[in-house]
Amino acid sequence: MKLNKIIIGLLAVAIMGSCSKIADKFDSNLNNPNTPDPSAANSDLYLNVVQLSFAGLFNTASSFGMEVTRQIVMYGPTYQNAYTPTSFDGVWDNGYTSVLKHANALIPIADAQKKYVVVGMTKIMKAYTMMTLVDMFGDIPYTEANLGSENTNPGVESGKDVYAKAIALLDEAIADLAKTPSSYPGVTDLFYGAANATGAKKWVTLAKTLKLRAYVTTRLVDASAKTKIDALLTENDLIDTPAEDFEFKYSTKQTNPNSRHPRYNGNYSSTGSSGDYMGTYFMWTMVREKAAFSNNAANDKSDPRTRYYFYRQRIGYGDVNEASSSCSVAPPPAHYTPGMPFCLITSGFWGRDHGDNTGIPPDGSFRTTVGIYPCGGDFDANQGASVGLNRGGQGAGIQPIWQTAFTEFVKAEANLTLTTAGNARTSLQNAVTASFAKVIGFPATIGVTPNPTYVPSSARQTQYITDLLTAYDAATTTDEKMTIIGKEYYIALWGNGVDAYNLYRRTGKPSNMQLPIVSAPGAFTSSMYYPSVYVNRNQNAAQKSGVDVHVFWDTNPPGFNK
Amino acid sequence: MVYLITLNYLKLRAGYATSANFGSPYNTRNVLNISTNVFVDRVGTVINSNTISDRLANPNLQPELLKEFEVGVEGKFINNRLNLDITYYNRVSKDQILDRDLDPSTGFSVTSINAGSVRNSGIELALGYTVIRNKDWNWQLDGNFTRNRNLVFDLPTDIKQIGIAGFSNEGLFVIEGQPLGVIQGTSTQKDPKTGQRIVNSNGDYISSTGISIIGDPNPDYKMTGISTLSWKQFSFRFQVDFTKGGDMLAYTPGTLIGRGLTKDTEFDRYLPLILPGVKEDGTPNDIQISASQAYFNDYSGFFGMADLITYDATVVRLREASLSYNLPATLLAKTPFGSASFTISGQNLWYNAPYFPKHVNFDPEVNSLGVSNGRGYETLAGPTSRRIGASIRITF
């Protein structure tokens, strides 16, 4: 009997053993034969997807920022109705399932291969992504996010904590970039092409500049902001030359694959009809507010960047009628203060007012569209012709994620508001000078020679800066000075709605923004609604009570922004 | 006793069946996608990429199990002139394999799961009566009645809801304790005291920030009536369908009336309108707005508030009518033909969906989403067609 039991037991063990062997044998059949396993990934190819989706994330986040800050149109009509939660599904999806997921997968692989520059680059892009998501939404999932099946309902974490972790990540990146790597990324670095130690240094400079940016952004809630900023200023390893500017560069390739600037794609179409409406206020502030624009270059006193920023399809208002521009036959809204821009501005600048949700008229071939900077469109030399395929810079635009001018602007702001080292006036002067050089020098970098008649003379540029500094010197209070710095920073930020939106919430500048055209637009969008994909698919998610919820670094009172 | 005598046929039936369904293969392992030529930079470098698939593998996926129980009675009475068929069924699908959309903050956007159970139970009733049956005349009436109820239960506890058609914030959803495919979307905010819709200071309704259940696309019941009348070589047949209830979130009517394109808005549009409802302070709305504003901003459904464009999809329809003539066999005796007939017929000849805006003439039978579970969600589908045809049928 005993023997029988042992035999049965042994048999049972043998059968079970063989079963598990069978399972092992068939287990590989569960792998899809058409696609490899993630363990086969190549770190360079991961780095490519992180960079491309990072550029995409910036572009999307920037578009929302440009809309609420009147650089391009927000249809509205009220702030609550301007966007639905689904508007943000794309940026959320791109952030988590593309940038963060692949960054998380890439960092350990690159680390094991001692590709420390790749590790540093990835951590910097990851940190920027985290901060951008906080800037848009406030509290977001981070620690519980990107865990796959381990947590299908990630909970949120305070924006403050995520920011702290992002800054810690920037410090880690600086440490990683200080190590000697097994190889440099070279052409696989789409931003700086870091092929050697000198190239890799630019990423260190970027990381430190992004820390400066973060400290200025959070200065209202950080008592130690002055100390931290002063430390960075003393070290002085910040983006202060055009070669260090952090920009994603698009090419002129139209198809297979379309590698042009997304905003060029949407505006320079074969149908001769542009897609985006420029914000009436933004154009007005450049061509009317300080000095008037003129089609005659000799008399043109407007902002020297105007013809680079915008391309007018018509240089006059001959095509304006009640069908193509219904606001042209309407009086300005009763709640507009005298002098506030409304509808038509001058010389064919044809935009759309803030919060105008009326039907789109047949004005696609007439309205003003993006110019050569930064989208790679056409330089406005009074052509007065409708847009078309392959015009101007053919889409070889840039995403101006961080530039020398921005560093100088935040230094000016920090000096003015926190009395950090430096001189706000000098920084303002440097900033505007750097912005002019960047914008006016831009066509040459993409092989375009603008009509010299309309290229602003250096005398005109100097005059602009002289007038600006005269106004600055005449300003007596910190707020008045900040109004001037904020307006100039806002203008220089064309194409970077992320920082324009942060600037407006943090400082309330520009202070004379055009009001939405409805008299009761509701509270300003101090943060975006949570995306529908998050609220409707995550048990731990709850939609915010309204768009007036402030992000953690924005301690300004309700009604601060209009 | 009379009925007993005239009972010609009686059958009682009961059945139980079970079967399994397997998910599509390769959903249990994560995969890597390789894309080539995703970007070309300014110096012509071609950029390729590796991406981790957005489909999260589920290594624990099990087959789904279907169980069905059915009982029925079939009988023929009065010289086979009356026939009757009644069925009751109860179908349970357990561990249904469904795609669950994930919050992208998990790092993935979709995964296959065993998603709880769905019960379908209902009654099917068929009744037929031969009204006239003699040498020249035959008139047969048939009726069907179907009533189905379904319920989702045992949904895994970590799931908020599963979208089965539409978008993340609008469409048809699977929700614990609800019928399959309930319609969710944004709705107008309502005053908690009076239940009236709230308007803002511009005179427009205010949209809710989140989504909620705004309808159930499952009809209360469906009925079909068929009449077949024949006289000598002629026969005339028609079929009428009736669907009671079932909601539909439909964009076509709102799109048309929102732009004032149908006679529904053919009133004096210079007169101001006041939307029924209350202001935010709870007092009755007295804000005058233009007809264009009322219909474009509010009744169109363009700016959220999907409850304003969700309608009761009750519909009655003349599905088919046909008239045929069969050539008498005697005429064909000397020809090579076995039989010959001519038919004129029309399909979808008339319908009326009384709860949709009258002049839109909307047919709730359209479906934007092809053959799917998408009944009840319409996003500008093409209209259904009315078909009229004639045919000649000859056999040899």
GROMACS .gro file of C-alpha atoms in nm, chain A residues 70 79 279-282 284 333 336 340-343 352-355 504 511-517 562:
model
   26
   70ARG     CA    1  -0.492   8.601  -2.728
   79TYR     CA    2  -1.404   8.043  -2.061
  279GLY     CA    3  -0.550   8.705  -3.218
  280THR     CA    4  -0.673   9.057  -3.283
  281TYR     CA    5  -0.512   9.177  -2.963
  282PHE     CA    6  -0.172   9.028  -3.035
  284TRP     CA    7  -0.287   9.515  -3.246
  333PRO     CA    8  -1.914   9.534  -2.739
  336TYR     CA    9  -1.507   9.728  -2.402
  340MET     CA   10  -0.953   9.836  -2.669
  341PRO     CA   11  -0.891   9.667  -3.005
  342PHE     CA   12  -1.188   9.517  -3.183
  343CYS     CA   13  -1.217   9.345  -3.520
  352ARG     CA   14  -1.050   8.726  -3.475
  353ASP     CA   15  -1.155   8.867  -3.143
  354HIS     CA   16  -1.107   8.685  -2.817
  355GLY     CA   17  -1.397   8.452  -2.747
  504TYR     CA   18  -0.009   8.589  -1.773
  511SER     CA   19  -0.226   9.417  -1.842
  512ASN     CA   20  -0.439   9.561  -2.122
  513MET     CA   21  -0.559   9.233  -2.274
  514GLN     CA   22  -0.863   9.244  -2.498
  515LEU     CA   23  -1.168   9.125  -2.308
  516PRO     CA   24  -1.375   8.835  -2.438
  517ILE     CA   25  -1.651   8.971  -2.660
  562LYS     CA   26  -0.956   8.849  -1.744
   0.00000   0.00000   0.00000
